[in-house]
Short mmCIF file of C-alpha atoms in Angstrom, two decimals:
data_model
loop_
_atom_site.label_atom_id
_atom_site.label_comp_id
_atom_site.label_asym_id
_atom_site.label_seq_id
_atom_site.Cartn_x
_atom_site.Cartn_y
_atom_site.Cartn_z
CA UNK A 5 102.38 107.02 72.51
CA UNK A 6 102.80 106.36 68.91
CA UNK A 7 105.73 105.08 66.64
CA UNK A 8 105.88 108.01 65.08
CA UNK A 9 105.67 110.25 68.25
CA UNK A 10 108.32 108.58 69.94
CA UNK A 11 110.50 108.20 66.41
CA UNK A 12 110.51 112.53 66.47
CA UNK A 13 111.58 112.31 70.31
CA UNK A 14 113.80 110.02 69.49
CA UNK A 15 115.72 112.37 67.10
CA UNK A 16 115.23 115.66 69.02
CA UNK A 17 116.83 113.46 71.80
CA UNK A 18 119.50 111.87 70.49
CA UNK A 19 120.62 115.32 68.53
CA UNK A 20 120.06 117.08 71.72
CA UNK A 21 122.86 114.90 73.01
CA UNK A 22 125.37 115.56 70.30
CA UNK A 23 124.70 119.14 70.74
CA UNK A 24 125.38 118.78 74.29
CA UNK A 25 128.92 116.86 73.07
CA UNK A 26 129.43 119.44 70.88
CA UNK A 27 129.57 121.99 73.67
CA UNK A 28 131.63 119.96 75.52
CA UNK A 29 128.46 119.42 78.08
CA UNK A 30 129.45 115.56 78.67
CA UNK A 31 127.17 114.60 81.89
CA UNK A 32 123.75 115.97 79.60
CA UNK A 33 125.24 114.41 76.54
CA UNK A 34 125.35 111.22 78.43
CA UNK A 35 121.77 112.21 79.95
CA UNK A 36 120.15 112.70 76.31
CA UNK A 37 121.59 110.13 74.89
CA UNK A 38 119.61 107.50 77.35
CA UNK A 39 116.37 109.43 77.18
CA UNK A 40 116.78 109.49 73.11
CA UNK A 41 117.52 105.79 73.03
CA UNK A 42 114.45 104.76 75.35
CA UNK A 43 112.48 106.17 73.02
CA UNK A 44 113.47 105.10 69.63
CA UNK A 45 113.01 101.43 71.02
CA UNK A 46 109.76 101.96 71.96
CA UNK A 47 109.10 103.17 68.28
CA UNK A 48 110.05 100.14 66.88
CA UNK A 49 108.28 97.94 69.33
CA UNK A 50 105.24 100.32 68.71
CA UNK A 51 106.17 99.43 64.56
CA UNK A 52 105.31 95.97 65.18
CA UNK A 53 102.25 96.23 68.17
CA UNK A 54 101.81 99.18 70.41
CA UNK A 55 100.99 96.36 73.23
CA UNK A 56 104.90 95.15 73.27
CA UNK A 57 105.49 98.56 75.43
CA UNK A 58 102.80 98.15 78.32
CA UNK A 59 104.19 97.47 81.50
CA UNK A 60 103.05 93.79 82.30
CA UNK A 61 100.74 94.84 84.89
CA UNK A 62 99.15 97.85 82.97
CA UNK A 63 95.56 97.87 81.83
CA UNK A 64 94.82 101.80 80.44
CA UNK A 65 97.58 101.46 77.80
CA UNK A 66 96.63 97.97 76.71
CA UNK A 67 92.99 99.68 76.14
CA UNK A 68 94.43 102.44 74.54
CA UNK A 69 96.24 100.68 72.14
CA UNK A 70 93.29 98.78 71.45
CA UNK A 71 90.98 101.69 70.77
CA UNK A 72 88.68 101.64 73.72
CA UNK A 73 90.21 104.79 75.17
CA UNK A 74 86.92 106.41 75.40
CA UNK A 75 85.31 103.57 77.51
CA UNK A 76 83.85 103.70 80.77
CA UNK A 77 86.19 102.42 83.42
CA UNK A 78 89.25 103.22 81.63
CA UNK A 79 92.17 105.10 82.82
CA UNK A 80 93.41 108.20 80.82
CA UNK A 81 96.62 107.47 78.95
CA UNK A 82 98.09 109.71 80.79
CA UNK A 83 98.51 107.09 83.64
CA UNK A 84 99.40 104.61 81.46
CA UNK A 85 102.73 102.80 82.29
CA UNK A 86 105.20 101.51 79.53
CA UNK A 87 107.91 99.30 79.94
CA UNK A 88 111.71 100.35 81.28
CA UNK A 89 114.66 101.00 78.72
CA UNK A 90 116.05 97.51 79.84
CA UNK A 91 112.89 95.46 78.93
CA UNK A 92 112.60 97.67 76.01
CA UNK A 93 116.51 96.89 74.81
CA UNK A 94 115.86 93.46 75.19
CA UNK A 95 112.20 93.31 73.19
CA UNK A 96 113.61 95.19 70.71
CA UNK A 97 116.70 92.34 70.15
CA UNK A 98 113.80 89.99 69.68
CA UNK A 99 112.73 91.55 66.80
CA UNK A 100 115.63 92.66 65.50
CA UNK A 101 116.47 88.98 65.06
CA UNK A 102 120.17 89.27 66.02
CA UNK A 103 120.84 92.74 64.02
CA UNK A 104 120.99 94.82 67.71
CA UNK A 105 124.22 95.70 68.14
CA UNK A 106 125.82 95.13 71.19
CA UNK A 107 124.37 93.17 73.97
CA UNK A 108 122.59 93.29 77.17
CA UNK A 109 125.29 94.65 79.06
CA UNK A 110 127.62 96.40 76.35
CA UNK A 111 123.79 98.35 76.99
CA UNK A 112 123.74 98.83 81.02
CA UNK A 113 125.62 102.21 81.08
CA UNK A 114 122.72 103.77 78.37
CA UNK A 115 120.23 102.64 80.91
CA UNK A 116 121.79 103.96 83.44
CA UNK A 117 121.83 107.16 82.11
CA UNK A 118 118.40 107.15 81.02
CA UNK A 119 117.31 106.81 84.46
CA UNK A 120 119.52 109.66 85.65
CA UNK A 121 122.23 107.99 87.64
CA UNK A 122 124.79 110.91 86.71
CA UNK A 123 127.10 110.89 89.14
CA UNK A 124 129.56 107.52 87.78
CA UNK A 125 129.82 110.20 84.79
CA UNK A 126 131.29 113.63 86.74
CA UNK A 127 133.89 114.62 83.90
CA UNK A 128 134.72 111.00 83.28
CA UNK A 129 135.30 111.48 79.62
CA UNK A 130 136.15 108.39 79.25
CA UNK A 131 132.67 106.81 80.59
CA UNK A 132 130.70 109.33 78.90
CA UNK A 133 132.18 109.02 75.33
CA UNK A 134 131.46 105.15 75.52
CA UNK A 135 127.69 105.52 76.79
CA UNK A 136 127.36 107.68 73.62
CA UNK A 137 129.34 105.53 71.79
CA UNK A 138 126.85 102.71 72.61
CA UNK A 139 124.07 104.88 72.25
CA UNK A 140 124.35 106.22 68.56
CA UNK A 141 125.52 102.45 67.44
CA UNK A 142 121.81 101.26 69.19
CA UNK A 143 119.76 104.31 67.41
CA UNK A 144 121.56 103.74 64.17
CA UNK A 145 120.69 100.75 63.61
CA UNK A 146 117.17 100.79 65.53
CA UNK A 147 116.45 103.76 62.81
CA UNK A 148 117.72 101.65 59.67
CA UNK A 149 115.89 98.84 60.66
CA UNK A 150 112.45 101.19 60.66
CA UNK A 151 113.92 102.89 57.49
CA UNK A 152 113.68 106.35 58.78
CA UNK A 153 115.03 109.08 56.98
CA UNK A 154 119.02 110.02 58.21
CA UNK A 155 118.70 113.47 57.02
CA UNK A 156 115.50 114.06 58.95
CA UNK A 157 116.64 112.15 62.08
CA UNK A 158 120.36 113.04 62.30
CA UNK A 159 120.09 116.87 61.10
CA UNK A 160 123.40 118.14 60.60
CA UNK A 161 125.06 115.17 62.16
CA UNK A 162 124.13 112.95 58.97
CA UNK A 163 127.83 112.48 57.89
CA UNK A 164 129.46 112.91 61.63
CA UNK A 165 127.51 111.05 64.20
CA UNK A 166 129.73 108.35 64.97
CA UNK A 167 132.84 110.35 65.35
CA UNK A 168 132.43 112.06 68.13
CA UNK A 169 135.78 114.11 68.26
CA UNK A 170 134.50 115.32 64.65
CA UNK A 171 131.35 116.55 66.61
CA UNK A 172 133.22 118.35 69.29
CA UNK A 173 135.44 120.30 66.34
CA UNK A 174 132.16 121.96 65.13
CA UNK A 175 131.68 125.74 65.54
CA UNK A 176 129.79 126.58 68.65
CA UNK A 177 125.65 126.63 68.54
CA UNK A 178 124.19 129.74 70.09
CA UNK A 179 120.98 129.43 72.37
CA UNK A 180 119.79 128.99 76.16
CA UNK A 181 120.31 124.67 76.38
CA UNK A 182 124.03 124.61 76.04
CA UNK A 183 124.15 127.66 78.16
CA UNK A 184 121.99 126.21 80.89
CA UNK A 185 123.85 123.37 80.80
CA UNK A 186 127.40 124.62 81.05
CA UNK A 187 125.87 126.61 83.91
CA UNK A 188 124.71 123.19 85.85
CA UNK A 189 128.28 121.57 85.44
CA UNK A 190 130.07 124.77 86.55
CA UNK A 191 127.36 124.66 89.14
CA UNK A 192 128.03 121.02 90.34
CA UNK A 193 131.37 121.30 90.80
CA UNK A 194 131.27 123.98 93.22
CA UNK A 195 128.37 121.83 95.04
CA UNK A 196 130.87 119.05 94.99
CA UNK A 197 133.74 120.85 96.03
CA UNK A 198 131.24 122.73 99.11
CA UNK A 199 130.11 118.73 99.66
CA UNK A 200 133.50 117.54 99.98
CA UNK A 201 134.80 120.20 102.22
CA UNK A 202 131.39 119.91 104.54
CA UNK A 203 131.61 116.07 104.53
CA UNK A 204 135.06 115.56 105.43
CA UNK A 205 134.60 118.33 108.74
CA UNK A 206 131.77 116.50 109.58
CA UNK A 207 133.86 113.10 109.75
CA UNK A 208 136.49 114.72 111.26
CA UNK A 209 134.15 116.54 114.21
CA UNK A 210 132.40 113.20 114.54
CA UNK A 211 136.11 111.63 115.33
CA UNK A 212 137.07 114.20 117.68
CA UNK A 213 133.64 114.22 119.42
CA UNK A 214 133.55 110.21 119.88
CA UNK A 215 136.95 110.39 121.47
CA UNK A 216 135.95 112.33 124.32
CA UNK A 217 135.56 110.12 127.20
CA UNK A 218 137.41 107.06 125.27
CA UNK A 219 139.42 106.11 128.11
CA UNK A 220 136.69 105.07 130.19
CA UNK A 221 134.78 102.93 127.70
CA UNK A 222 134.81 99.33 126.88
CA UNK A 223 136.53 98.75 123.51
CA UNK A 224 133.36 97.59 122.23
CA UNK A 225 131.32 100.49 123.64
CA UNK A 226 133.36 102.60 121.80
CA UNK A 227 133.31 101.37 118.34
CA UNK A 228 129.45 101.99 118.73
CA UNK A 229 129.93 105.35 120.09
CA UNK A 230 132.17 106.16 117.21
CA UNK A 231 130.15 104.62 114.32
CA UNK A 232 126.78 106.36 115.86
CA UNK A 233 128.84 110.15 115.35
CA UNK A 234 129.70 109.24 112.14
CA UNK A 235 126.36 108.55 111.02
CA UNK A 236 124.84 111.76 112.66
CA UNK A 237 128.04 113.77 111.05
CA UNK A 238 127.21 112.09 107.62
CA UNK A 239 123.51 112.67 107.67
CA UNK A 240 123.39 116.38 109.05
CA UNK A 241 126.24 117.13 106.82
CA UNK A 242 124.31 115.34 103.92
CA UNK A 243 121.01 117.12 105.13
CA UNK A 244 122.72 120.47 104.66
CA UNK A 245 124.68 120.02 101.35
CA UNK A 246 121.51 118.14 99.99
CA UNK A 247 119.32 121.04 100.80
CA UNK A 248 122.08 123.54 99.21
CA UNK A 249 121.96 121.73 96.21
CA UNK A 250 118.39 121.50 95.62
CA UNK A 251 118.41 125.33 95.92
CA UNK A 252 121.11 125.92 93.76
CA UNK A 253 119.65 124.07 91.13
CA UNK A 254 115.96 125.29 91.79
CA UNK A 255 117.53 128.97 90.95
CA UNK A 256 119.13 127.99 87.95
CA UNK A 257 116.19 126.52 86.63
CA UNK A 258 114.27 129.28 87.59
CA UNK A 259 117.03 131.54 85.95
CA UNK A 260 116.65 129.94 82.89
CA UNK A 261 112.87 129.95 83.13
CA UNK A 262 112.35 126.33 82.60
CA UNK A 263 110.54 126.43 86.25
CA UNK A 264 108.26 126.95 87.30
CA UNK A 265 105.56 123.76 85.74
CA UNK A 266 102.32 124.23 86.43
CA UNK A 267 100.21 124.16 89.79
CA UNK A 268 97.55 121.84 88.36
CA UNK A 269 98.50 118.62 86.61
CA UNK A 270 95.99 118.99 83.98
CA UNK A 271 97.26 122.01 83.07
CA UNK A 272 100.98 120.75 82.06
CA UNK A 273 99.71 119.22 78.77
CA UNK A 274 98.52 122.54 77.39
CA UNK A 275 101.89 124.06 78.02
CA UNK A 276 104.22 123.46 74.93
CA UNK A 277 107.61 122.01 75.49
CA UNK A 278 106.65 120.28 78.83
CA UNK A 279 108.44 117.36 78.11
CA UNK A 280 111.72 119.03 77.07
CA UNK A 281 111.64 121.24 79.77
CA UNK A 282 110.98 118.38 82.44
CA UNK A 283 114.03 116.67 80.77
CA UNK A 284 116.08 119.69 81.47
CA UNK A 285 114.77 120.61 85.03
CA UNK A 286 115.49 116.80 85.96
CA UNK A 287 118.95 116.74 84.07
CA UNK A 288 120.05 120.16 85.89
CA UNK A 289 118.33 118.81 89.51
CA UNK A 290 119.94 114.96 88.61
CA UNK A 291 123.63 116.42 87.76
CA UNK A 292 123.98 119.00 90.67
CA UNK A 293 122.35 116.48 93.52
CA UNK A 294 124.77 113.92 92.45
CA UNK A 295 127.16 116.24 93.44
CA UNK A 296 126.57 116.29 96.72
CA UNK A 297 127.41 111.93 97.04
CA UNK A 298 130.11 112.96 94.88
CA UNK A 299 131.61 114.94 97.21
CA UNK A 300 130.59 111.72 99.98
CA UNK A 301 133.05 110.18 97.86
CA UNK A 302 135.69 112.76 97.99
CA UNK A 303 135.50 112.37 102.03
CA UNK A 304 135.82 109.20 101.75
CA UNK A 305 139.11 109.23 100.09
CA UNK A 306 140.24 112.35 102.79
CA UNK A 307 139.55 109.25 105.87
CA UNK A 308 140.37 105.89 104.43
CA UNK A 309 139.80 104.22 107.17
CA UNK A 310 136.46 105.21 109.05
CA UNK A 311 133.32 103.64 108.18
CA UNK A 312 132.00 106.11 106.17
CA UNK A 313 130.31 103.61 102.63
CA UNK A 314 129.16 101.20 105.23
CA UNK A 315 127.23 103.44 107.68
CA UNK A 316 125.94 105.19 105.01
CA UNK A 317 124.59 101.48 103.19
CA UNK A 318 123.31 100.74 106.86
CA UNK A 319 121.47 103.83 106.84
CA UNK A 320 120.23 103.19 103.85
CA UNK A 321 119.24 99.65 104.09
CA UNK A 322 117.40 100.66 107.34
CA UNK A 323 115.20 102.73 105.15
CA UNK A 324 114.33 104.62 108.97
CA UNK A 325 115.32 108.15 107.51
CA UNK A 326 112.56 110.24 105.87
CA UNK A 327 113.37 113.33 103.66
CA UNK A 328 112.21 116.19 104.85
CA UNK A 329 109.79 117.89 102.44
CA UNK A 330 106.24 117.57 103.20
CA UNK A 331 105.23 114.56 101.82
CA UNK A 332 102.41 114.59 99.30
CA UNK A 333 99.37 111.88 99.01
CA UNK A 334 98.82 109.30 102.19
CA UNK A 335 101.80 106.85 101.83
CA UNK A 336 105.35 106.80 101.19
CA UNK A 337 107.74 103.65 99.89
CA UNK A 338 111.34 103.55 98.33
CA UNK A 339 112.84 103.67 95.09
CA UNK A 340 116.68 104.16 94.02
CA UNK A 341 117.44 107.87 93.27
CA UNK A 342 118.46 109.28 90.20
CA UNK A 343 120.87 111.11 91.46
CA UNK A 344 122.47 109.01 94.16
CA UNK A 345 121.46 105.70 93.59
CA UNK A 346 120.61 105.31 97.86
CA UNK A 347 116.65 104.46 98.26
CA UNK A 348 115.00 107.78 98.20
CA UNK A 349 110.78 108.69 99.34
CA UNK A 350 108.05 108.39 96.73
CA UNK A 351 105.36 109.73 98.49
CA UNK A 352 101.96 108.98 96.85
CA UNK A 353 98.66 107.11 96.88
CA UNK A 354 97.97 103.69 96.95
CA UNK A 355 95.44 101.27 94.71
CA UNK A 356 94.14 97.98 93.87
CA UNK A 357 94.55 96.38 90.40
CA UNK A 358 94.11 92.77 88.85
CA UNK A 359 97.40 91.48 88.60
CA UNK A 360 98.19 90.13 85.34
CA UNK A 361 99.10 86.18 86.49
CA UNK A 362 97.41 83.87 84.08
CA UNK A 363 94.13 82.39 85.55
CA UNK A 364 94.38 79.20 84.28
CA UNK A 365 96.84 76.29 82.26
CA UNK A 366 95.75 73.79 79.97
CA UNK A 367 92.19 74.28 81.77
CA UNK A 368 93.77 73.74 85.25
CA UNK A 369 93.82 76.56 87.39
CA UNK A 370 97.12 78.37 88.18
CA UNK A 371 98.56 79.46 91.87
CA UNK A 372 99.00 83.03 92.33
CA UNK A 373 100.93 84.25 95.16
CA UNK A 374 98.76 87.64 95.19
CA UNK A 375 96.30 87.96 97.79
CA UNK A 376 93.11 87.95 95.98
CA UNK A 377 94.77 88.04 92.49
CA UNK A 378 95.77 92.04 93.15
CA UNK A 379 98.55 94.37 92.92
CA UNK A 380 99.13 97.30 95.22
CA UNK A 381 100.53 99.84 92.71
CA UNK A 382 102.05 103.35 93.96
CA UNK A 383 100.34 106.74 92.51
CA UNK A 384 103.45 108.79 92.71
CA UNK A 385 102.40 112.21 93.40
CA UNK A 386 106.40 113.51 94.47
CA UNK A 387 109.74 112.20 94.90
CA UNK A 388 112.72 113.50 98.10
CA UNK A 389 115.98 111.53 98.59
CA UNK A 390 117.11 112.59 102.48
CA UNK A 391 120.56 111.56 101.03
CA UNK A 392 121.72 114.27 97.93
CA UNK A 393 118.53 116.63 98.02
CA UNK A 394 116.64 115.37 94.61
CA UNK A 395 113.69 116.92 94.98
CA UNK A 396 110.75 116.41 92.18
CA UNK A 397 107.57 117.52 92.95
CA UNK A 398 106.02 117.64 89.01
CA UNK A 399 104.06 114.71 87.26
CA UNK A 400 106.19 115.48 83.98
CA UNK A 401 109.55 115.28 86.29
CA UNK A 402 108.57 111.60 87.85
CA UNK A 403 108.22 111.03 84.41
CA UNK A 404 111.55 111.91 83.02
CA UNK A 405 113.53 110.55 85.62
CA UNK A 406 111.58 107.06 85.45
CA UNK A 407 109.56 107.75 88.32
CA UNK A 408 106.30 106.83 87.60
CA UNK A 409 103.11 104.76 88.87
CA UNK A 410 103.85 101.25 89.15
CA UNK A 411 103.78 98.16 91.39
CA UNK A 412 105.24 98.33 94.65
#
């Protein structure tokens, strides 16, 4: 977790995602181009103090940085936690001083992608050429201002990068990525188009079904009779294109033999790659399970008028639905998908830390409003959405999708 370290990701990112363009893969261009971003901004906050990327309520990294690593008591930097891409952007306009770019939320769409919210980007060419627009304007001038070498970081991009119809002209690259990743986005449109057709049956059934007996109910009785088959139609239908999905994309991967990681955690950072591969196996699992609310959406527009966005933010406001993988470690709380953007399962452990709320002002002591000046942070051990299928079961794929141990 070193400048330099996340300078070379940066690069191996951020070219990653103009190969991606240049094989017309837009939804992992758009993917790359977050991850590649996130990572040069953390090398220029490293430039100036490795401390400006801890998370505000993380003790191993600040230790780490430090140099008392080795120390009794401290965690293992692998369970350090480093700030988001959005607290990152906005540290790194700070000491810029006014030379970033664009602002805050010129910025949102990059961070969206980062944290794998695909689906606003399904062959939306226009979306996607403006996140990696945004994206290679932000590196650019992130890498002049740490005077890294263009040659070295751009590769064969050096005189192209910001024309991206220049980029797409080049001859075709040979290797497994762009194949792989043509193969997800053939792959997620038939999961969309299965979605789509499953959905919009469902919704239909569930009209058909709550109109037996009409005649004899209430008007009101029947608007609850008809929203309740809705939302069984949406989630079994959801339940079964979700679980489709995941197993579409868990072959692929497998095809490609990016999966499986392996069994034991502390094996994963002897294996070389890791981290690219986790990026693909969460950018193939983010892109085809976003097909599935994709395909919600394409229902949608097939029955205009039944309830079908509102029972499904009802649902997921409730938070009552569980996915249904075996959860892993003792507790479970919520977090937005990836894929989906609905509150899916992080199913973990749970433990005690100082919070980080100053103890005292001017010598006068300060209010805290945590019980007994702690934090209850989550040990994510897996993550399940019950809405689109996302599935990640691997400490290097909560990583890569931004799922990682935190307050909760």
């Amino acid at each position: 977790m070193d400048e330099q370290k996340f300078a070379d990701m940066a690069g191996q990112f951020v070219r990653a995602s103009l190969d991606s363009w240049r094989a017309g893969n837009r939804a992992f261009a758009v993917l790359h181009a977050g991850v590649g971003c996130e990572h040069i901004l953390k090398a220029l906050l490293c430039h100036h103090d490795p401390l400006l990327i801890s998370d505000r309520n993380d003790r191993a990294h600040r230790f780490h940085a430090l140099g008392f690593g080795d120390q009794q008591g401290v965690k293992p930097l692998s369970e350090a936690k480093t700030i988001g891409i959005v607290e990152a952007f906005k540290d790194a306009s700070v000491v810029m001083r006014g030379q970033m770019p664009v602002n805050e939320q010129t910025f949102r769409p990059v961070a969206d992608s980062r944290n794998g919210v695909a689906h606003y980007a399904h062959h939306d060419d226009h979306v996607a050429d403006r996140v990696v627009e945004v994206t290679v304007q932000v590196v650019e001038a992130v890498r002049a201002e740490l005077d890294l070498d263009p040659a070295d970081f751009w590769g064969e991009y050096e005189t192209v990068f910001t024309d991206l119809a220049k980029i797409a002209a080049m001859p075709a690259q040979t290797g497994d990525r762009p194949s792989i990743e043509a193969a997800a986005e053939e792959l997620a449109l038939a999961e969309r188009a299965a979605a789509r057709a499953a959905l919009t049956s469902a919704v239909a059934a569930a009209d058909e079904v709550a109109s037996w007996g009409s005649a004899q109910r209430p008007a009101g009785h029947q608007m609850d009779v008809g929203l309740t088959a809705v939302r069984t139609a949406l989630m079994t239908g959801l339940l079964v294109t979700g679980a489709r999905a995941h197993r579409a994309a868990s072959e692929l991967l497998a095809e490609y033999e990016v999966l499986p990681f392996p069994s034991r955690p502390d094996a994963s950072h002897a294996v070389p790659g890791i981290e690219q591969k986790a990026q693909t196996a969460v950018a193939v699992k983010v892109l085809i399970s976003s097909s599935v609310i994709a395909g919600l959406f394409d229902a949608r527009a097939a029955h205009p008028d039944r309830p079908i966005l509102s029972a499904m933010e009802e649902i997921n406001d409730a938070g009552q639905r569980w996915s249904s993988p075996a959860p892993d470690g003792n507790h479970r709380w919520r977090r937005p998908c990836p894929a989906c953007g609905f509150n899916g399962d992080v199913f973990g452990d749970l433990a005690a830390e100082d919070c980080s709320c100053p103890r005292e002002c001017a010598g006068a002591p300060i209010d805290c409003p945590h019980p007994d000046q702690a934090v209850v942070v989550g040990l994510a051990e897996s993550f399940s959405c019950p809405f689109c299928g996302l599935t990640l079961t691997h400490g290097e794929e909560l990583e890569a999708a931004g799922i990682e141990t935190g307050e909760i």
